[in-house]
Amino acid sequence: MDLPVDEWKYYLLQKWSLLPKSIQLTISTAETLSDIFLHSSSLLQPEDEVFLKRLSRGYLVEKDPNAPLFYRKEGNKKFQKKDYTGAAVLYSKGVSHSRPNTEDISLCYANRSAALFHLGQYETCLEDIERAQMHGYPERLKPKMMLRKAECLVTLGRLQEAKQTISDLERNFTAKPTLEAPSCQILQRNLHHLKMKVQEKKTVPETFPGAVTKAFEDIDIREENKRISSASSSVGLCTDPVKGRYLVATKDILPGELLVKEDAFVIVLNPGEMPPLHHGLESKWDTRVTNGDLNCHRCLKHTLATVPCNGCSYAKYCSKECLQQAWELYHSSECAVGGLLLTLGVFCHVALRLTLLARFENIGKVIKKLCDEISNKDISLPESKNLVKTLGDSHGESEETGKIVEIPIPGCNINGKYENNYNAVFNLLPHTENHSPEHKFLCAISVSALCRQLEAASLLAFTPGLKSSKLKAAVATELCADLNIWGVAMLRHMLQLQCNAQAITTIQQTGSKESIITTSRQIRLATGIFPVVSLLNHSCRPNTSVSFTNTVATIRAAQQIGRGQEILHCYGPHESRMDVAERQQKLRSQYFFDCSCPACHTEKPKTAAGPSWEAFCCNGCGALMQGDAVLSCGSGSCTGSVSRDQLVCRLQHLQQQVGMAWKLLRNGKLEQAIQQLLGCRQDARSFLSAEHMMVGEIEDDLAQAYAALGDWQKSASHLQKSLQVVEARHGPSSVEMGHELFKLAQVLFNGFAVPEALNTIQKAEKVLLVHCGPQSSEIQELQEMRSCLLDLPPTPVGPLVYCPTGREPWQMK
C-alpha cells in the first residue's frame, strides 16, 4: 500500500540485481539525492515503462459508460432487501462512472436520494434531489422524486418550502399527467396525506445557525504558540546535535491538556483493497466497499453521498467545494494518472501531491537548493547544522567576531516561526544515508516513471494555478520547470515518508444490516504529513495521546508533564504491545535509531514465561509455566512438563473454536454461540494465564452474546473479567481501558444498575477525557447517560433502554 505493488517491486529488484556492479556501486555511494535520481532515472528503459503501464491499466479509474446501469441494478437489489447503506454505496459507484448532464448520473443521484431518505439523512437527500434535477432527471419520473423532496422538507420543519413543493407538484399533475393511472392515484393519495401533515405540524425554528454550531464543535487551542503554529503556548521547540529538533514543556502540563491541534499539510486517502482486474473478480466492476467509497478524498469526511470527479471514476468528494479545491490544488495533474498512482503506492502519491502544493508557496529558495545540488554545487542541507537550545534562544557565537548570533532552525521562517507549510515539510529528514541502495533505486525509478508520464501529458509546471500574478512572475524567474527538479523533490519526499508519514486512523463499524451485532475496529484511513507532529520524538512509554478528526491531528498530554520535560509520542512500537527486543528491531529497521526511552532502559529481557497476556499456566496449580522449548511449572511444586509446541497447537485450536463461536454470534445463533464460548473458556482456563489475551477475547464475546439476549447482568459480569485483561496489558489509564469502560457503562446503563453505571461512567470519563477530549462522541454519550440516570424518578417503571446515537453496546441491532 505504501510502496509500489509487488509486481513492480519484484521487477525493479530483478533489474537491480542484473545491473553491473560498477553501476550499483555508483548509486550506492552517491552522496546527494540528485545523483541518486539522475543515475537511476537514466536506467529507466521504454520496456520498463510499458510493463508499468500494463500494471496501471489493471486499475479501473476511468469512467466506463456501461458501469452506471450495472451499479444501479445492483443497488436496486440492495434497496429491495432494505440494505439502504449498501444501496447508497452502489449508487455512488454508478455516479462515479457517469458523465455530467446525462440520464445515467441523474438516475443514480435520484436512486441514492431514496436510499438516503430511508436512512433518515434528509438534508443529504435534498442535495441529491437537487443534483438529479441539475443533471437532467427525466420529466416522467419527477413527481415521485418531488414528493420525496416535500417529505424531507416537512420532516425538517421547513414548511414554507414544503408547501411550495406540494403546490408545484399539484400543478404538474394537472398540466402534465405523465404517470399511469394506478401510480398516479397512489402518488396523489400520498400527497394528500403529506398536505394534512403540513397543516398539523408547526414550523420548527433552527436553534443554532450552522456557523454557531460549528463554533461549538471546533474547540481550538486556548492560547496558541507564537513560535510554533498549531501548538499551545505550553510547548517549546528545542534542538540538539544528536536528537535533532524536539518539543518540550515550557510550563507544567496537566493530563488531558491540548498541546497540538494541526491540520495535515497533505493527505492521501488509503485506497483499501483495490485488486487489479486480473485478480479473479467475477465482474470488472467491483461491488465491494472501500475507504474511497465512504470518505471524501480531500477532507476525509465520512459520507454516503459522494460527488465524483468529472474526469475519472476514482476521486470522490463530500461536496462540490471539496471537489473544486482538490482540482485546483492537485487533482488536475493527478486525474490522468490515477491508475499509475495506485500502482506506485501511497508514498509516491503523497510525494507528488507535496510537490504540486509547492507551486502555491514562495519556495524559490527551496528550489534553488535543488537546482544547486543538481548543478553539483556544494550545499549544506539545513539538517546538518549543529543547532542549539530552544526556538526562543537559538543563538551561537560567531568565530570571526565573537558576538552572539542567531542560528536558524530548519523549517522556520525568517522570523523564527515554525509553520505548517512546504518549507517545514522540505526540512524533514529524508535519512538518505540509512535507506538501502535497492530501496533508493526503487523509489528513484518509480518517481522517474511518474515524472515522464506527467511530462508527456504536459502536467508538470510549477506556475499553473498560482493566483497571484506577482507570485507567478517571481517564481517563474527563479524556477525552471525541469523534470529533474521535480524528480529530486519527489524522491526526497518519498524517502522522508518512511519516518515522517502519519497514519490517520478512524473507527470502522463492520457487520451487515442483518447481523445481530456489528463490531468496530481501528483502521488506517489515510496517510498524512503533519510538520508540527513530526517534531515529536518517540517513546515506547509516551506521555501524550493522539487522535484524529478527519484531517486534523490532536495531541493531548496523557499524564502530567513537568516544565522542561520532553513531549513524547509513540511511533507504533508500544511497551504494552511488544517486548523490548521486538520494539528495538522495528524502530531500528523503520526509523533508523536505537530507542533509549525509560521503558527500554528499565524493561527486563523477556522472561521464559513471557508477559502475562501471552503466558501459559500449569494445569495443576495455575502457576505460570517457565522455559523455552520445554515448559515446566514456575512454582516448583509440580513436576510435570510439556513442550511449548504442544501448547501452541492447543492455543491455535482454541482460536479456531472461538472463531466458530463468533460466526454463530454474527448469524444470530446466540444460545449455540454461548455454549461454544463457555466450552472455550473452560479449555482456556486449563492452560492459559488468567490475563491471557485469548481469555479476554472469550469473556468479551460472552458479554456481547448475553447483551444481545438482553441479559445485562451476565453481560456486565463477563465484561468486567475482560477488563482485567485489558488493564493488565495496557494499564488502568490507557485509551484501551477507556474504550472498555465505555462499553461496560453502556451495559450497566441498559441493565438499570444505576449506582454501578454512574461509577463506571465517572471512571470512563476520567480516562477518555485525557485521550480524546471533551468533544469526542464517547464523552458526549457518557454525559447523556449520566444526565438520564440522574433525572430518573425514584421508582422507575419497566426496563431502561438507552441508545442516543442509534446504537447499543458493540453497536447491536
GROMACS .gro file of C-alpha atoms in nm, residues 174-495:
model
  322
  174THR     CA    1  -5.288   1.893  -1.362
  175ALA     CA    2  -5.077   2.018  -1.652
  176LYS     CA    3  -4.882   1.703  -1.740
  177PRO     CA    4  -5.028   1.372  -1.621
  178THR     CA    5  -4.719   1.166  -1.704
  179LEU     CA    6  -4.780   0.865  -1.476
  180GLU     CA    7  -5.008   0.571  -1.537
  181ALA     CA    8  -5.340   0.576  -1.352
  182PRO     CA    9  -5.257   0.336  -1.061
  183SER     CA   10  -4.922   0.504  -0.991
  184CYS     CA   11  -5.083   0.846  -1.021
  185GLN     CA   12  -5.354   0.754  -0.771
  186ILE     CA   13  -5.101   0.626  -0.517
  187LEU     CA   14  -4.893   0.938  -0.560
  188GLN     CA   15  -5.194   1.168  -0.518
  189ARG     CA   16  -5.302   0.977  -0.207
  190ASN     CA   17  -4.953   1.018  -0.055
  191LEU     CA   18  -4.958   1.383  -0.149
  192HIS     CA   19  -5.290   1.430   0.028
  193HIS     CA   20  -5.153   1.270   0.348
  194LEU     CA   21  -4.849   1.493   0.326
  195LYS     CA   22  -5.065   1.807   0.296
  196MET     CA   23  -5.254   1.701   0.610
  197LYS     CA   24  -4.924   1.656   0.790
  198VAL     CA   25  -4.813   2.006   0.688
  199GLN     CA   26  -5.131   2.156   0.829
  200GLU     CA   27  -5.085   1.973   1.160
  201LYS     CA   28  -4.718   2.049   1.201
  202LYS     CA   29  -4.572   2.378   1.318
  203THR     CA   30  -4.253   2.523   1.178
  204VAL     CA   31  -3.951   2.413   1.379
  205PRO     CA   32  -3.716   2.708   1.429
  206GLU     CA   33  -3.346   2.648   1.395
  207THR     CA   34  -3.195   2.670   1.740
  208PHE     CA   35  -2.843   2.736   1.626
  209PRO     CA   36  -2.723   2.871   1.294
  210GLY     CA   37  -2.471   2.645   1.120
  211ALA     CA   38  -2.181   2.880   1.192
  212VAL     CA   39  -2.261   2.887   1.565
  213THR     CA   40  -2.295   2.510   1.582
  214LYS     CA   41  -1.960   2.470   1.408
  215ALA     CA   42  -1.804   2.706   1.662
  216PHE     CA   43  -1.920   2.476   1.941
  217GLU     CA   44  -1.773   2.173   1.760
  218ASP     CA   45  -1.434   2.324   1.683
  219ILE     CA   46  -1.273   2.383   2.020
  220ASP     CA   47  -0.929   2.523   1.946
  221ILE     CA   48  -0.616   2.571   2.149
  222ARG     CA   49  -0.680   2.836   2.415
  223GLU     CA   50  -0.354   3.024   2.378
  224GLU     CA   51  -0.171   2.949   2.054
  225ASN     CA   52   0.206   2.943   2.042
  226LYS     CA   53   0.361   3.250   1.877
  227ARG     CA   54   0.662   3.049   1.756
  228ILE     CA   55   0.508   2.713   1.658
  229SER     CA   56   0.186   2.710   1.457
  230SER     CA   57  -0.092   2.475   1.571
  231ALA     CA   58   0.074   2.431   1.913
  232SER     CA   59  -0.027   2.563   2.254
  233SER     CA   60   0.181   2.815   2.447
  234SER     CA   61   0.284   2.528   2.679
  235VAL     CA   62   0.511   2.386   2.406
  236GLY     CA   63   0.862   2.495   2.303
  237LEU     CA   64   1.092   2.382   2.021
  238CYS     CA   65   1.442   2.267   2.107
  239THR     CA   66   1.733   2.138   1.902
  240ASP     CA   67   2.018   1.905   1.977
  241PRO     CA   68   2.307   1.775   1.762
  242VAL     CA   69   2.209   1.417   1.843
  243LYS     CA   70   1.830   1.426   1.889
  244GLY     CA   71   1.764   1.695   1.628
  245ARG     CA   72   1.453   1.905   1.677
  246TYR     CA   73   1.210   1.813   1.955
  247LEU     CA   74   0.931   1.960   2.167
  248VAL     CA   75   0.944   2.037   2.540
  249ALA     CA   76   0.700   2.164   2.801
  250THR     CA   77   0.758   2.534   2.875
  251LYS     CA   78   0.541   2.502   3.188
  252ASP     CA   79   0.378   2.229   3.394
  253ILE     CA   80   0.116   2.047   3.186
  254LEU     CA   81  -0.183   1.860   3.329
  255PRO     CA   82  -0.322   1.532   3.191
  256GLY     CA   83  -0.568   1.594   2.907
  257GLU     CA   84  -0.428   1.936   2.817
  258LEU     CA   85  -0.440   2.009   2.445
  259LEU     CA   86  -0.085   2.052   2.313
  260VAL     CA   87  -0.110   2.038   1.934
  261LYS     CA   88  -0.409   2.063   1.700
  262GLU     CA   89  -0.276   2.051   1.346
  263ASP     CA   90  -0.441   2.012   1.009
  264ALA     CA   91  -0.242   1.790   0.775
  265PHE     CA   92  -0.033   1.972   0.514
  266VAL     CA   93  -0.107   1.684   0.276
  267ILE     CA   94  -0.320   1.373   0.298
  268VAL     CA   95  -0.379   1.086   0.058
  269LEU     CA   96  -0.668   0.852   0.123
  270ASN     CA   97  -0.556   0.492   0.158
  271PRO     CA   98  -0.736   0.306  -0.123
  272GLY     CA   99  -0.806  -0.006   0.081
  273GLU     CA  100  -0.849  -0.332  -0.108
  274MET     CA  101  -0.847  -0.245  -0.477
  275PRO     CA  102  -0.723  -0.553  -0.661
  276PRO     CA  103  -0.638  -0.509  -1.029
  277LEU     CA  104  -0.891  -0.651  -1.270
  278HIS     CA  105  -0.695  -0.967  -1.347
  279HIS     CA  106  -0.717  -1.086  -0.985
  280GLY     CA  107  -1.020  -1.300  -1.048
  281LEU     CA  108  -1.314  -1.069  -0.982
  282GLU     CA  109  -1.646  -1.203  -1.113
  283SER     CA  110  -1.707  -0.869  -1.284
  284LYS     CA  111  -1.471  -0.592  -1.385
  285TRP     CA  112  -1.696  -0.364  -1.177
  286ASP     CA  113  -1.618  -0.421  -0.814
  287THR     CA  114  -1.912  -0.404  -0.572
  288ARG     CA  115  -1.705  -0.416  -0.253
  289VAL     CA  116  -1.690  -0.111  -0.027
  290THR     CA  117  -1.354   0.062   0.025
  291ASN     CA  118  -1.233   0.372   0.211
  292GLY     CA  119  -1.259   0.563  -0.114
  293ASP     CA  120  -1.633   0.494  -0.138
  294LEU     CA  121  -1.714   0.630   0.208
  295ASN     CA  122  -1.479   0.922   0.263
  296CYS     CA  123  -1.402   1.249   0.090
  297HIS     CA  124  -1.069   1.225  -0.091
  298ARG     CA  125  -0.979   1.576   0.020
  299CYS     CA  126  -1.110   1.631   0.376
  300LEU     CA  127  -1.175   1.264   0.473
  301LYS     CA  128  -1.528   1.342   0.591
  302HIS     CA  129  -1.741   1.027   0.606
  303THR     CA  130  -2.027   1.040   0.359
  304LEU     CA  131  -2.264   0.814   0.169
  305ALA     CA  132  -2.329   1.087  -0.086
  306THR     CA  133  -2.001   1.140  -0.267
  307VAL     CA  134  -1.958   1.386  -0.553
  308PRO     CA  135  -1.728   1.244  -0.824
  309CYS     CA  136  -1.451   1.397  -1.028
  310ASN     CA  137  -1.578   1.478  -1.377
  311GLY     CA  138  -1.271   1.320  -1.537
  312CYS     CA  139  -1.216   0.990  -1.351
  313SER     CA  140  -1.415   0.735  -1.153
  314TYR     CA  141  -1.172   0.709  -0.859
  315ALA     CA  142  -1.165   1.052  -0.690
  316LYS     CA  143  -1.478   1.130  -0.488
  317TYR     CA  144  -1.560   1.420  -0.256
  318CYS     CA  145  -1.812   1.519   0.008
  319SER     CA  146  -1.913   1.839  -0.170
  320LYS     CA  147  -1.868   2.046  -0.482
  321GLU     CA  148  -1.643   2.278  -0.279
  322CYS     CA  149  -1.400   1.999  -0.188
  323LEU     CA  150  -1.402   1.879  -0.549
  324GLN     CA  151  -1.313   2.227  -0.676
  325GLN     CA  152  -1.040   2.284  -0.420
  326ALA     CA  153  -0.882   1.946  -0.486
  327TRP     CA  154  -0.890   2.011  -0.862
  328GLU     CA  155  -0.719   2.349  -0.828
  329LEU     CA  156  -0.455   2.228  -0.582
  330TYR     CA  157  -0.351   1.891  -0.723
  331HIS     CA  158  -0.612   1.670  -0.886
  332SER     CA  159  -0.597   1.848  -1.223
  333SER     CA  160  -0.248   1.695  -1.251
  334GLU     CA  161  -0.331   1.361  -1.088
  335CYS     CA  162  -0.656   1.283  -1.268
  336ALA     CA  163  -0.498   1.143  -1.587
  337VAL     CA  164  -0.255   0.916  -1.397
  338GLY     CA  165  -0.484   0.766  -1.131
  339GLY     CA  166  -0.407   0.405  -1.223
  340LEU     CA  167  -0.034   0.475  -1.220
  341LEU     CA  168  -0.056   0.634  -0.873
  342LEU     CA  169  -0.243   0.331  -0.737
  343THR     CA  170   0.029   0.109  -0.885
  344LEU     CA  171   0.315   0.314  -0.740
  345GLY     CA  172   0.168   0.331  -0.390
  346VAL     CA  173   0.060   0.589  -0.134
  347PHE     CA  174   0.410   0.725  -0.061
  348CYS     CA  175   0.467   0.811  -0.426
  349HIS     CA  176   0.125   0.975  -0.438
  350VAL     CA  177   0.196   1.183  -0.125
  351ALA     CA  178   0.535   1.284  -0.270
  352LEU     CA  179   0.370   1.406  -0.590
  353ARG     CA  180   0.100   1.595  -0.401
  354LEU     CA  181   0.358   1.765  -0.179
  355THR     CA  182   0.550   1.882  -0.484
  356LEU     CA  183   0.233   2.003  -0.655
  357LEU     CA  184   0.138   2.207  -0.347
  358ALA     CA  185   0.483   2.366  -0.353
  359ARG     CA  186   0.361   2.571  -0.651
  360PHE     CA  187   0.137   2.771  -0.420
  361GLU     CA  188   0.410   2.891  -0.185
  362ASN     CA  189   0.703   3.124  -0.233
  363ILE     CA  190   0.956   2.844  -0.241
  364GLY     CA  191   1.223   2.997  -0.460
  365LYS     CA  192   1.497   2.936  -0.202
  366VAL     CA  193   1.394   2.575  -0.154
  367ILE     CA  194   1.400   2.501  -0.526
  368LYS     CA  195   1.727   2.693  -0.561
  369LYS     CA  196   1.883   2.440  -0.322
  370LEU     CA  197   1.767   2.161  -0.552
  371CYS     CA  198   1.897   2.345  -0.859
  372ASP     CA  199   2.231   2.399  -0.685
  373GLU     CA  200   2.250   2.033  -0.592
  374ILE     CA  201   2.173   1.926  -0.949
  375SER     CA  202   2.445   2.169  -1.065
  376ASN     CA  203   2.683   1.987  -0.829
  377LYS     CA  204   2.735   2.290  -0.605
  378ASP     CA  205   2.846   2.212  -0.254
  379ILE     CA  206   2.548   2.300  -0.039
  380SER     CA  207   2.472   2.208   0.318
  381LEU     CA  208   2.120   2.098   0.385
  382PRO     CA  209   1.975   2.257   0.697
  383GLU     CA  210   1.963   1.931   0.894
  384SER     CA  211   2.342   1.906   0.904
  385LYS     CA  212   2.391   2.220   1.110
  386ASN     CA  213   2.474   2.199   1.477
  387LEU     CA  214   2.176   2.362   1.641
  388VAL     CA  215   2.138   2.471   1.999
  389LYS     CA  216   1.881   2.520   2.270
  390THR     CA  217   1.528   2.645   2.212
  391LEU     CA  218   1.348   2.837   1.948
  392GLY     CA  219   1.332   3.134   2.179
  393ASP     CA  220   1.706   3.116   2.241
  394SER     CA  221   1.867   2.985   1.920
  395HIS     CA  222   2.199   3.164   1.930
  396GLY     CA  223   2.561   3.078   1.870
  397GLU     CA  224   2.896   3.256   1.884
  398SER     CA  225   3.050   3.384   1.561
  399GLU     CA  226   3.408   3.261   1.513
  400GLU     CA  227   3.508   3.585   1.342
  401THR     CA  228   3.357   3.845   1.575
  402GLY     CA  229   3.291   3.655   1.894
  403LYS     CA  230   2.942   3.805   1.902
  404ILE     CA  231   2.629   3.608   1.978
  405VAL     CA  232   2.436   3.549   1.654
  406GLU     CA  233   2.106   3.378   1.588
  407ILE     CA  234   2.129   3.032   1.432
  408PRO     CA  235   1.826   2.947   1.216
  409ILE     CA  236   1.634   2.632   1.293
  410PRO     CA  237   1.547   2.422   0.986
  411GLY     CA  238   1.187   2.468   0.880
  412CYS     CA  239   1.142   2.808   1.046
  413ASN     CA  240   1.070   3.125   0.853
  414ILE     CA  241   1.287   3.438   0.861
  415ASN     CA  242   1.108   3.549   1.179
  416GLY     CA  243   1.193   3.224   1.353
  417LYS     CA  244   0.842   3.076   1.345
  418TYR     CA  245   0.788   2.709   1.263
  419GLU     CA  246   0.477   2.684   1.047
  420ASN     CA  247   0.266   2.422   0.876
  421ASN     CA  248   0.400   2.490   0.525
  422TYR     CA  249   0.613   2.344   0.249
  423ASN     CA  250   0.935   2.486   0.395
  424ALA     CA  251   0.877   2.287   0.714
  425VAL     CA  252   0.796   1.972   0.514
  426PHE     CA  253   1.104   2.012   0.294
  427ASN     CA  254   1.324   2.028   0.603
  428LEU     CA  255   1.206   1.697   0.746
  429LEU     CA  256   1.491   1.447   0.736
  430PRO     CA  257   1.496   1.205   0.440
  431HIS     CA  258   1.763   0.983   0.608
  432THR     CA  259   1.914   0.922   0.264
  433GLU     CA  260   2.224   0.752   0.402
  434ASN     CA  261   2.019   0.497   0.601
  435HIS     CA  262   1.798   0.362   0.322
  436SER     CA  263   1.923   0.058   0.136
  437PRO     CA  264   2.055   0.108  -0.220
  438GLU     CA  265   1.775  -0.116  -0.353
  439HIS     CA  266   1.510   0.095  -0.182
  440LYS     CA  267   1.654   0.421  -0.315
  441PHE     CA  268   1.669   0.267  -0.663
  442LEU     CA  269   1.305   0.153  -0.638
  443CYS     CA  270   1.191   0.499  -0.528
  444ALA     CA  271   1.401   0.686  -0.784
  445ILE     CA  272   1.288   0.473  -1.080
  446SER     CA  273   0.923   0.495  -0.967
  447VAL     CA  274   0.942   0.873  -0.935
  448SER     CA  275   1.117   0.900  -1.272
  449ALA     CA  276   0.846   0.692  -1.443
  450LEU     CA  277   0.575   0.910  -1.285
  451CYS     CA  278   0.753   1.231  -1.392
  452ARG     CA  279   0.779   1.109  -1.751
  453GLN     CA  280   0.408   1.028  -1.761
  454LEU     CA  281   0.319   1.368  -1.620
  455GLU     CA  282   0.556   1.542  -1.856
  456ALA     CA  283   0.412   1.354  -2.153
  457ALA     CA  284   0.067   1.477  -2.052
  458SER     CA  285   0.206   1.832  -2.011
  459LEU     CA  286   0.105   1.828  -1.644
  460LEU     CA  287   0.439   1.931  -1.493
  461ALA     CA  288   0.478   2.300  -1.428
  462PHE     CA  289   0.547   2.491  -1.113
  463THR     CA  290   0.349   2.801  -1.204
  464PRO     CA  291  -0.003   2.688  -1.311
  465GLY     CA  292  -0.270   2.757  -1.054
  466LEU     CA  293  -0.088   3.038  -0.876
  467LYS     CA  294  -0.343   3.306  -0.802
  468SER     CA  295  -0.108   3.600  -0.763
  469SER     CA  296   0.038   3.725  -1.092
  470LYS     CA  297   0.330   3.879  -0.900
  471LEU     CA  298   0.398   3.546  -0.734
  472LYS     CA  299   0.380   3.371  -1.072
  473ALA     CA  300   0.638   3.610  -1.213
  474ALA     CA  301   0.866   3.582  -0.911
  475VAL     CA  302   0.857   3.205  -0.907
  476ALA     CA  303   0.882   3.173  -1.283
  477THR     CA  304   1.208   3.368  -1.293
  478GLU     CA  305   1.364   3.157  -1.020
  479LEU     CA  306   1.229   2.811  -1.104
  480CYS     CA  307   1.285   2.608  -1.412
  481ALA     CA  308   1.006   2.360  -1.482
  482ASP     CA  309   1.261   2.086  -1.516
  483LEU     CA  310   1.191   1.717  -1.493
  484ASN     CA  311   1.497   1.664  -1.275
  485ILE     CA  312   1.390   1.923  -1.017
  486TRP     CA  313   1.051   1.757  -0.982
  487GLY     CA  314   1.214   1.419  -0.960
  488VAL     CA  315   1.464   1.515  -0.691
  489ALA     CA  316   1.194   1.689  -0.487
  490MET     CA  317   0.963   1.387  -0.509
  491LEU     CA  318   1.243   1.144  -0.429
  492ARG     CA  319   1.329   1.349  -0.119
  493HIS     CA  320   0.967   1.338  -0.004
  494MET     CA  321   0.931   0.968  -0.075
  495LEU     CA  322   1.235   0.892   0.143
   0.00000   0.00000   0.00000
